[in-house]
Short mmCIF file of C-alpha atoms and ligand atoms in Angstrom, two decimals:
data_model
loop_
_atom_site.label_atom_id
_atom_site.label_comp_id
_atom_site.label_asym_id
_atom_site.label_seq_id
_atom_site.Cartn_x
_atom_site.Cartn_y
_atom_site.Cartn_z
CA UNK A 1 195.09 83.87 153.55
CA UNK A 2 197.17 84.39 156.60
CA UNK A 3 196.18 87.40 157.95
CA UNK A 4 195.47 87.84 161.39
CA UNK A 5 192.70 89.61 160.84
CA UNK A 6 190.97 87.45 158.77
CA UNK A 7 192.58 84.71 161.64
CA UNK A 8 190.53 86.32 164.24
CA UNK A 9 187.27 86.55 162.03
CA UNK A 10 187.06 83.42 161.99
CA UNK A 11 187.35 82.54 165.20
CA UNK A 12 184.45 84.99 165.84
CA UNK A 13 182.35 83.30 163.43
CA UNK A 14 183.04 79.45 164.94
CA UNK A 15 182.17 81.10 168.62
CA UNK A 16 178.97 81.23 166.48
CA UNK A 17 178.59 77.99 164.83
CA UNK A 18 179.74 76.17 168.02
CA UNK A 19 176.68 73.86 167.57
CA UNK A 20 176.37 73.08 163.72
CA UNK A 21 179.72 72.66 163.88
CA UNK A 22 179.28 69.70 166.83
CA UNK A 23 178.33 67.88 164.02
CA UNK A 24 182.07 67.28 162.99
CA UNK A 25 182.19 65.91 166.22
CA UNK A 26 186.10 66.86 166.03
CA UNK A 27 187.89 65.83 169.29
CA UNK A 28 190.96 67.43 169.04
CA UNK A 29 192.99 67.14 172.34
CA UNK A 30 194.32 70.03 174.02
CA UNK A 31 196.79 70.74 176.67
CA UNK A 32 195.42 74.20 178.46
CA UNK A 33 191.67 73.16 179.15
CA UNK A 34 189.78 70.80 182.01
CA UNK A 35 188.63 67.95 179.78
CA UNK A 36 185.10 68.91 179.80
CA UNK A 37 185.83 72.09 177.96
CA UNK A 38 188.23 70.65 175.28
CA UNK A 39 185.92 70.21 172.55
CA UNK A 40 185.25 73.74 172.34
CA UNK A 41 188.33 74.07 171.99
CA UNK A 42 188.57 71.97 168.42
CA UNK A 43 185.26 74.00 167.17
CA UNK A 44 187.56 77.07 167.38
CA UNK A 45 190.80 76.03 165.94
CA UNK A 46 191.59 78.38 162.43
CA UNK A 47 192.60 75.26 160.42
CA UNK A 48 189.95 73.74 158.87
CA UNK A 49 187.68 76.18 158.49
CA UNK A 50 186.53 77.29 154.58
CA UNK A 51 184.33 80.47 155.26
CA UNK A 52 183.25 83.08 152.63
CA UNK A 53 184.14 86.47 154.15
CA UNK A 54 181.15 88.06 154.47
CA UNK A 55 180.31 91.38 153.88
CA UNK A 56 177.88 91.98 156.80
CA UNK A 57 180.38 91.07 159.48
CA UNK A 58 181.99 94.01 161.14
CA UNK A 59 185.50 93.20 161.53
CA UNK A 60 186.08 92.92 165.77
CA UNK A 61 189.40 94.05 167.27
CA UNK A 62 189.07 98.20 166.51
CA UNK A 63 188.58 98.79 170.47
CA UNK A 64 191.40 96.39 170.97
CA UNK A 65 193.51 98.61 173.09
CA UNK A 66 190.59 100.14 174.96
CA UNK A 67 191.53 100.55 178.25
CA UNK A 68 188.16 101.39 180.46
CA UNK A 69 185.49 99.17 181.87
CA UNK A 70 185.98 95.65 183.41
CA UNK A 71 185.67 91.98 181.83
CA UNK A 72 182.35 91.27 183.06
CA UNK A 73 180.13 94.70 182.23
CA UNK A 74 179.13 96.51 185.45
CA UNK A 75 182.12 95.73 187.55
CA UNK A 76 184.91 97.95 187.19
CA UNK A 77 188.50 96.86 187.88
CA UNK A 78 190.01 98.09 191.26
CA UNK A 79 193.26 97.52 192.62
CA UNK A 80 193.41 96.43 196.17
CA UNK A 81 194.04 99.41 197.93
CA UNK A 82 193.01 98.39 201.08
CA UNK A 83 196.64 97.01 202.16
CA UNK A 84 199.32 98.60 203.14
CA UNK A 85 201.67 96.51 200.93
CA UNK A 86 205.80 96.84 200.92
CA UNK A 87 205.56 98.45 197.07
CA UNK A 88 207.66 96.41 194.97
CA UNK A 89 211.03 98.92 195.09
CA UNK A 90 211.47 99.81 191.60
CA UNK A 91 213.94 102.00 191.76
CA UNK A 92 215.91 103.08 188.62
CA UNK A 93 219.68 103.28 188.80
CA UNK A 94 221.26 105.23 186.17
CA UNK A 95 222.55 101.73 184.12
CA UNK A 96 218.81 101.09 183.75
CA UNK A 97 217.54 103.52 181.65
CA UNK A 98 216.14 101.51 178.57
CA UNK A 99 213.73 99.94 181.46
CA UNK A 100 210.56 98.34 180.90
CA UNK A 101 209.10 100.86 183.23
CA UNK A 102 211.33 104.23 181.61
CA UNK A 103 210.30 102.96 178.14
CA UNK A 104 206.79 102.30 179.09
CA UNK A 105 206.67 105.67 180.86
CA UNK A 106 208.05 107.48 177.63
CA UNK A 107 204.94 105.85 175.11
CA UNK A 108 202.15 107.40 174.51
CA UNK A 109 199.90 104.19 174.25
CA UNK A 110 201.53 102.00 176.76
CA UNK A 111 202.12 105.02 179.07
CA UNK A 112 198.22 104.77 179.56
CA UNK A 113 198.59 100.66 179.88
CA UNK A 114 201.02 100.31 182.35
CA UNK A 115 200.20 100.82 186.03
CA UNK A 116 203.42 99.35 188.01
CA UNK A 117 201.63 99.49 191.08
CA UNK A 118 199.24 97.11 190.31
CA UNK A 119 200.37 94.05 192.81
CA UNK A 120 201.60 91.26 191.11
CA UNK A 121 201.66 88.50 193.94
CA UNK A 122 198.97 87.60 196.09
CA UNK A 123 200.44 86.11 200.23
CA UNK A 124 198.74 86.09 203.68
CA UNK A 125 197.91 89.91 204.25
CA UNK A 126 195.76 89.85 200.96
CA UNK A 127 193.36 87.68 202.77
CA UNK A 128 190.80 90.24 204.87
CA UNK A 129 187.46 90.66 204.56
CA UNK A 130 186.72 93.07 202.35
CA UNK A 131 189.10 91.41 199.87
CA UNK A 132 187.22 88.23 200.16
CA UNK A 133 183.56 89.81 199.67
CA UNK A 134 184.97 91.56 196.04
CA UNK A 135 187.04 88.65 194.54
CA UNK A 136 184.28 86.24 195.52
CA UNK A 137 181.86 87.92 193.07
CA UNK A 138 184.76 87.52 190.45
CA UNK A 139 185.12 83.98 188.37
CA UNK A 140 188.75 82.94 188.30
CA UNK A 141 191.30 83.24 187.57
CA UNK A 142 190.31 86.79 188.39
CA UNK A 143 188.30 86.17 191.75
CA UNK A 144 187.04 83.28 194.05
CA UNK A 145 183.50 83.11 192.78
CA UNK A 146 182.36 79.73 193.97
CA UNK A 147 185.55 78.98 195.97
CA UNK A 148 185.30 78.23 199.52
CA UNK A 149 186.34 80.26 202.09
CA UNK A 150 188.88 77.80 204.57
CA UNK A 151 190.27 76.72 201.12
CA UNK A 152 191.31 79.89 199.83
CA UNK A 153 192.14 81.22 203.34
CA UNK A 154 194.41 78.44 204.69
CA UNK A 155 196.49 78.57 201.51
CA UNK A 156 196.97 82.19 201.54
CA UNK A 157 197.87 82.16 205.12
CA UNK A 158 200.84 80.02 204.26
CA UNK A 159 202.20 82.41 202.08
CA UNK A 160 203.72 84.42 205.24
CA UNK A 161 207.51 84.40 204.18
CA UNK A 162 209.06 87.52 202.78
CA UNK A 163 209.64 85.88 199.92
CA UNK A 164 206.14 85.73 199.06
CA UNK A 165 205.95 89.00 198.53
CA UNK A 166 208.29 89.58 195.85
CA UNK A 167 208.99 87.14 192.73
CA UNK A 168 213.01 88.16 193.80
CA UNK A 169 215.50 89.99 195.83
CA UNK A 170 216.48 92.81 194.05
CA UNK A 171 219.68 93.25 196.50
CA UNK A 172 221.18 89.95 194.93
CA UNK A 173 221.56 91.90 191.77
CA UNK A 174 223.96 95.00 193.14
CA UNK A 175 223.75 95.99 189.53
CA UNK A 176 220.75 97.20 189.65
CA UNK A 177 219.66 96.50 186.10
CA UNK A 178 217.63 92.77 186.31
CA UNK A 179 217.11 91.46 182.97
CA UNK A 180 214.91 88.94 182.53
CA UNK A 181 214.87 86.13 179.50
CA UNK A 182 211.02 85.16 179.24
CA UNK A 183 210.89 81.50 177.31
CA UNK A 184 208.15 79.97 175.65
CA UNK A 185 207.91 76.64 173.71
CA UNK A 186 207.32 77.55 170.24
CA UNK A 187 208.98 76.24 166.93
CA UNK A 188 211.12 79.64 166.46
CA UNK A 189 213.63 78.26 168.89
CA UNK A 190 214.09 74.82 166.81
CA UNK A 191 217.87 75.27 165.28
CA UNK A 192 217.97 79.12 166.82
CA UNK A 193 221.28 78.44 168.59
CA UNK A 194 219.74 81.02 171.46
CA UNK A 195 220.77 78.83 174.61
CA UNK A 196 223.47 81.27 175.30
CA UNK A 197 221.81 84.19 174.77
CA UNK A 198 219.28 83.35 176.80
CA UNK A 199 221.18 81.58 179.88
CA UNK A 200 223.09 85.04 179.94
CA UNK A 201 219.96 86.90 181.34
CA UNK A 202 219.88 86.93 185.40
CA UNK A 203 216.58 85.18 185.29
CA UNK A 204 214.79 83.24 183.08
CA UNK A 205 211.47 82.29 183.14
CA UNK A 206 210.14 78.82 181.66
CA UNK A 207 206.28 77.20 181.63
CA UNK A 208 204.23 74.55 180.56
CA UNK A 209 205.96 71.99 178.83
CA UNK A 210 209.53 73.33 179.04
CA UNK A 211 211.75 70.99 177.54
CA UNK A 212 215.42 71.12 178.26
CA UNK A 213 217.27 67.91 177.33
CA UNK A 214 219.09 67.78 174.09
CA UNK A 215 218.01 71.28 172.77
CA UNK A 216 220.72 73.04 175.51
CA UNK A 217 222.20 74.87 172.55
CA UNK A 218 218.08 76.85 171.30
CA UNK A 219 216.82 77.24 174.75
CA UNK A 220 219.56 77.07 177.28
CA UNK A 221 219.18 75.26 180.80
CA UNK A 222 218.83 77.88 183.12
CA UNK A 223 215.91 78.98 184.95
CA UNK A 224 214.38 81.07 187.64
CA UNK A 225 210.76 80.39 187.61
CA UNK A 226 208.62 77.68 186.57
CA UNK A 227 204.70 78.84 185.61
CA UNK A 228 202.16 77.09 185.40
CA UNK A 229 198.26 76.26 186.31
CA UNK A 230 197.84 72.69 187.68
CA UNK A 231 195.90 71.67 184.82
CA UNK A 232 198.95 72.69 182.50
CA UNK A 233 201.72 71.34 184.70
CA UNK A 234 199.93 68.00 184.55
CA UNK A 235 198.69 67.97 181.24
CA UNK A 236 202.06 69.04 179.71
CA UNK A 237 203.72 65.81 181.70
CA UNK A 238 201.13 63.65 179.38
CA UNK A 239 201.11 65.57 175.79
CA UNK A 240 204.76 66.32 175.92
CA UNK A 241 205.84 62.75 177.63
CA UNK A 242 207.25 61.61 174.22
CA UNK A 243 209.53 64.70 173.72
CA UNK A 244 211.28 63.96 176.86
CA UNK A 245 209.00 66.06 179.00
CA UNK A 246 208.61 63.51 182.20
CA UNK A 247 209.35 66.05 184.59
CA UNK A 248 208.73 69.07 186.19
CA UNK A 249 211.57 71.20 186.65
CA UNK A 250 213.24 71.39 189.86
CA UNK A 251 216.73 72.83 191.33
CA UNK A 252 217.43 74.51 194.52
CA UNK A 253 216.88 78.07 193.13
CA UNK A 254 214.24 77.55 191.24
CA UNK A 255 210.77 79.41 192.41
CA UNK A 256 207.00 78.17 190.89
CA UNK A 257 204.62 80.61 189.72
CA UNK A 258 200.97 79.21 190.44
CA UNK A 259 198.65 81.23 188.11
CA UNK A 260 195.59 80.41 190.59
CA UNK A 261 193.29 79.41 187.50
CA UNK A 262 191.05 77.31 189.46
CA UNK A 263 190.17 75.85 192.72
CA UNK A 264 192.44 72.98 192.29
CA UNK A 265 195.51 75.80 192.21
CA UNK A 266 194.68 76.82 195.98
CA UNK A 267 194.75 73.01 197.07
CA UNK A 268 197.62 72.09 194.91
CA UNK A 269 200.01 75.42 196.77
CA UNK A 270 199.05 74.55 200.10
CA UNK A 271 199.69 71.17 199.90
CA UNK A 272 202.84 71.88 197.97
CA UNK A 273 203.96 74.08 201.04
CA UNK A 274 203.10 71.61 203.91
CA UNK A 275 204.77 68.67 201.62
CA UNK A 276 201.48 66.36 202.05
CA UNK A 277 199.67 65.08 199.68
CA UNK A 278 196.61 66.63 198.34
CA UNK A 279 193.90 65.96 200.41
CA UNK A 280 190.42 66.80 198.65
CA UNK A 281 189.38 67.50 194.71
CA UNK A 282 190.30 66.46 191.24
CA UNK A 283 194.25 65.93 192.41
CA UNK A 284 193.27 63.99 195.71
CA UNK A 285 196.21 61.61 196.82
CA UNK A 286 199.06 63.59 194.65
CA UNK A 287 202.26 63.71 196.27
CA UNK A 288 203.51 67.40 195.47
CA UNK A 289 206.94 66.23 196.03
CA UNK A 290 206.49 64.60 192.70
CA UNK A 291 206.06 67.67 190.90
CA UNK A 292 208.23 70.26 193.26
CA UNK A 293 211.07 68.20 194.43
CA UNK A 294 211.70 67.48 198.52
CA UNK A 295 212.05 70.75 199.48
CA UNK A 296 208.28 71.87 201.00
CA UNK A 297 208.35 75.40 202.01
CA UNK A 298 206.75 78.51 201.61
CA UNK A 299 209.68 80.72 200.12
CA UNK A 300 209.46 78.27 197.18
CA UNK A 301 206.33 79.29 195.74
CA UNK A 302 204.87 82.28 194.46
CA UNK A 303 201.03 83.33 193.56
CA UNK A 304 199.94 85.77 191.26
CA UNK A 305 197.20 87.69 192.57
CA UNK A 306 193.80 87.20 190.88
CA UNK A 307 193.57 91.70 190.73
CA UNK A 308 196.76 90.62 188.70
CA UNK A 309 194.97 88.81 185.97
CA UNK A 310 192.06 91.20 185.76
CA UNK A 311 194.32 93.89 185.14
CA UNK A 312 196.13 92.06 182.16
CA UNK A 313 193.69 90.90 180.71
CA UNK A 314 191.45 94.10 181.00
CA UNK A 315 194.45 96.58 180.11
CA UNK A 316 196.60 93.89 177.99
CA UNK A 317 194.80 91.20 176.48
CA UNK A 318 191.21 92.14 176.43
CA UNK A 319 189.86 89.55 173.72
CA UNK A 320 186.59 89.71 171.61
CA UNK A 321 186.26 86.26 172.64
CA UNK A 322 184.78 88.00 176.01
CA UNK A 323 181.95 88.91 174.17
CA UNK A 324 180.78 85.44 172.61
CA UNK A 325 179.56 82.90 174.79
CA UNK A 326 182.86 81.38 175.92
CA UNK A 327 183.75 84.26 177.27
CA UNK A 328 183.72 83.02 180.91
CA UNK A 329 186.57 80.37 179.74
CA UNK A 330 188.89 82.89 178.32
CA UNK A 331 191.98 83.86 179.89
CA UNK A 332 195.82 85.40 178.55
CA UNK A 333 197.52 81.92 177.94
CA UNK A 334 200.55 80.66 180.53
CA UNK A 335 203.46 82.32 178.40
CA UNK A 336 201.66 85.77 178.09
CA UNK A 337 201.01 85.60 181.87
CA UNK A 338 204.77 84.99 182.28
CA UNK A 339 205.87 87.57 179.80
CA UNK A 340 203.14 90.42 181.51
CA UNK A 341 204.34 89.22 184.99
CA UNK A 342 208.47 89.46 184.31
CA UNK A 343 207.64 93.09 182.09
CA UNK A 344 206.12 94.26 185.42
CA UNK A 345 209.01 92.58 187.47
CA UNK A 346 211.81 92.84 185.87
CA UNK A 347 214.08 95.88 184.39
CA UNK A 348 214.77 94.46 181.10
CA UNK A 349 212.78 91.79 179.52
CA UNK A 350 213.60 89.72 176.39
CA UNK A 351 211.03 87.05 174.98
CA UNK A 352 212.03 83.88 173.30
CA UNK A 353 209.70 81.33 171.27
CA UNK A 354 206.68 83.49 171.71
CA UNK A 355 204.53 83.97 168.52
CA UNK A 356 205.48 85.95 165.41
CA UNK A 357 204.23 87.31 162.51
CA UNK A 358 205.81 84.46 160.46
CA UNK A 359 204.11 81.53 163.32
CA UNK A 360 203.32 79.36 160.44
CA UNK A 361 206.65 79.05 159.28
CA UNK A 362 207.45 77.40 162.29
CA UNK A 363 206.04 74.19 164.46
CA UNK A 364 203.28 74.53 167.64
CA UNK A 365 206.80 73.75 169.90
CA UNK A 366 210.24 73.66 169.26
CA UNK A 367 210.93 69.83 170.06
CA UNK A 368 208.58 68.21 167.86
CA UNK A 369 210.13 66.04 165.65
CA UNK A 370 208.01 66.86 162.09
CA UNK A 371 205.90 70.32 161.79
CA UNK A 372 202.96 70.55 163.36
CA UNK A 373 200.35 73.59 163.15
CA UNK A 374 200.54 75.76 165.90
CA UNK A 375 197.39 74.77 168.17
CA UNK A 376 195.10 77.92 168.80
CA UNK A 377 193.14 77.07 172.08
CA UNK A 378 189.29 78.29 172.59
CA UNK A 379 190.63 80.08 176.00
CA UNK A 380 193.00 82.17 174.29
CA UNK A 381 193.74 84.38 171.53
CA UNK A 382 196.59 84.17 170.48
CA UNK A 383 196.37 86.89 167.46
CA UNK A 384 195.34 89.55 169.82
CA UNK A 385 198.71 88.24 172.07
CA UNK A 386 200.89 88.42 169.21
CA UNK A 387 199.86 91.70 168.35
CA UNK A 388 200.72 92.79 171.44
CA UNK A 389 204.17 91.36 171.33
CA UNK A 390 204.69 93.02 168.28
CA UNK A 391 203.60 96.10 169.54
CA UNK A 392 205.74 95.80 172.60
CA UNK A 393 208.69 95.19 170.88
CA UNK A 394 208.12 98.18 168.19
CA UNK A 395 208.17 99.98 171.57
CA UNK A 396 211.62 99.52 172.40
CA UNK A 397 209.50 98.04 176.15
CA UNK A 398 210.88 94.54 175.35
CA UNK A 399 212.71 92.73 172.88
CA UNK A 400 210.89 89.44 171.14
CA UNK A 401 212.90 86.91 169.31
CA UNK A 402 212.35 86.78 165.50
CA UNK A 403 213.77 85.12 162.78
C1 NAG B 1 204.15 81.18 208.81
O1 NAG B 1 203.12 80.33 209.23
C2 NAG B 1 203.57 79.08 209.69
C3 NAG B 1 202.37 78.19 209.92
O2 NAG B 1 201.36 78.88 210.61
C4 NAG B 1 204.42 79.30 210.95
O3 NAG B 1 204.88 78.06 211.45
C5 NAG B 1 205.58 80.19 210.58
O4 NAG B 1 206.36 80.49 211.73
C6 NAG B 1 205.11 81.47 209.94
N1 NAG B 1 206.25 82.18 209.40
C7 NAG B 1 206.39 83.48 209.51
C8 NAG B 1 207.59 84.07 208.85
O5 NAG B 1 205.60 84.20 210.10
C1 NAG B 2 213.96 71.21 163.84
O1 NAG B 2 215.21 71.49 163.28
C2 NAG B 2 215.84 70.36 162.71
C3 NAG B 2 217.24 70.77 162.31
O2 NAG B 2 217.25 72.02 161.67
C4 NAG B 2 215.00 69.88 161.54
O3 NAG B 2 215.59 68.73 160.96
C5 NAG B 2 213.63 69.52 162.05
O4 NAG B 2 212.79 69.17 160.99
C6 NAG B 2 213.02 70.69 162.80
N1 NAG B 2 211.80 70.26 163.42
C7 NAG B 2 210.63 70.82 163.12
C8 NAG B 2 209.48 70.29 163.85
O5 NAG B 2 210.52 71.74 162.34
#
């Protein structure tokens, strides 16, 4: 049956039967992993699995919203405190008081969650020593393990512009009150009529495969921010090619998150910034113009800081998946890193075609022509994020588009 429970149970037991199941020898395609990791990711799709429940299977998920320890066991997560960082000015004007922040503040659960200190970007003055020698013991997304040093060191020291520092002005909004439309690509937003709506926040975020043409009137056409990892930004231009997808957005405005998810994201940004191609690795000889547009500069992209992710996804997301042996591939998926980064940006937040109770109802994305099951990747759980939306929303914190 359809619960999520019994969803995430048996994801728990493939993580187990990863190697009778090889025997399928399933390939099934998928859009958020490097190729060598993508048949995992078809061992651990829901779909066609017919398992007895068994009765000597604890069921995972009651420490869901535990908040201590770290992702990897003996390594606790801490803030960089070391910098003397501009603070993100949150201020509250009275016109704001149904904030993310005031209604976080006011819950007893997410009171505990939230920490809007936390830094959310990552530019130049992150890069000093003692920041190095911790996030170098980390794996990313949520250190530098294995990275090299002049890689990691000449990107970040092109991220010297103000604007690196914050995702946006808050003086162009005189309002005060910045509300933020988060959108995601799911089915809900086929024939939801939500383009208004949604073009009517002051920024809207978009990812992946973020289809615009000829469905103006579900998702709108504006946007803010573009997220992405390189490996989803290029693998999105192939799977979604067919639904008009042939393009990475770009306007004069418009700012790209980099979720730094692997080395290839550091090479990628700082060839993006100098407007040369990429010199070395997996993307060697592409022309970031291509993907960015002319414009090569540092105030056009942004880069969430890998303290950023651990946070999340220790506080926010912290799946059981962590504890089977994919655990090292695991990470919040590009939409939940959007959502997480705009509710600890932005003063209002509202999420569109992000996963709902009723997600079978509805196609994996909104522009497919016929339905088509939504995909659950190996690196991500997206029961444990939908909960969490849910749970958000109940909250009054942010609202989530349902139908
Ligand atoms: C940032 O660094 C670049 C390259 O080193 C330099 O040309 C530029 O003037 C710097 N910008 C700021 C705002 O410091
Ligand atoms: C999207 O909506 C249209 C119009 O309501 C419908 O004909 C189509 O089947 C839907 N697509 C999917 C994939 O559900």
């Amino acid at each position: 049956m359809g619960s999520p429970h019994w969803k995430r149970l048996c994801l728990l037991l493939l993580a187990g039967l990863t190697s009778s199941l090889l025997l399928y020898g399933h390939y099934y395609a998928t859009v958020e992993l490097p190729p060598s990791q993508r048949i995992i990711a078809s061992l651990l799709r829901p779909e066609p699995l017919v398992l007895a429940p068994s009765g000597t299977l604890r069921r995972a998920g009651s420490h869901r919203w535990a908040l201590e320890g770290s992702l990897e066991s003996g390594k606790s997560f801490k803030p960089s405190a070391e910098l003397e960082e501009p603070k993100p000015s949150r201020k509250q004007p009275n016109t704001c008081v149904r904030s993310v922040m005031a209604r976080a503040k006011a819950d007893p659960k997410f009171g505990e969650m939230f920490r809007f200190d936390t830094p959310v970007l990552m530019w130049d003055q992150h890069f000093t020593p003692e920041t190095w020698d911790r996030l170098k013991a980390r794996h990313v997304p949520y250190g530098w393990l294995g990275l090299s040093h002049a890689v990691v060191g000449s990107t970040l020291r092109l991220l010297n512009a103000s604007a690196n520092r914050h995702l946006f002005d808050r003086d162009a909004f005189p309002g005060g009150c910045v509300r933020c439309a988060v959108v995601g690509n799911g089915g809900i937003l086929n024939g939801s009529r939500q383009g208004k709506a949604i073009d009517a926040h002051d920024l809207v975020f978009r990812l992946n495969g973020a289809v615009i043409k000829g469905f103006e009137e579900d998702v709108g056409t504006k946007i803010s921010f573009y997220g992405f990892t390189v490996n989803t930004m290029k693998n999105s231009l192939i799977a979604y090619e067919e639904y008009g997808f042939t393009q990475i957005p770009q306007a004069k405005d418009l700012r790209y998150i980099f979720i730094p998810s692997d080395v290839r994201d550091y090479v990628m940004l700082k060839s993006a910034i100098q407007g040369s191609p990429v010199p070395e690795g997996s993307d060697k000889g592409d022309k970031p113009q291509k993907y960015f547009g002319p414009e090569a500069s540092a105030e056009k992209f942004k880069l969430l800081h890998p303290d950023f992710l651990q946070y999340l996804t220790a506080r926010f997301l912290r799946s059981e998946l962590l504890n089977t042996q994919y655990g090292s591939l695991y990470m919040p998926s590009t939409g939940a890193l959007m959502l997480l980064t705009a509710l600890h940006t932005c003063d209002q937040v509202s999420a569109y075609g992000f996963i709902t109770a009723n997600y079978e109802q509805f196609s994996d994305h909104y522009y497919e022509l016929e339905k088509k099951p939504l995909v659950f990747y190996a690196n991500h759980d997206m029961m444990l994020e939908s909960a969490l939306w849910r749970s958000l929303h109940r909250a009054g914190i942010m609202t989530l588009y349902q139908r």
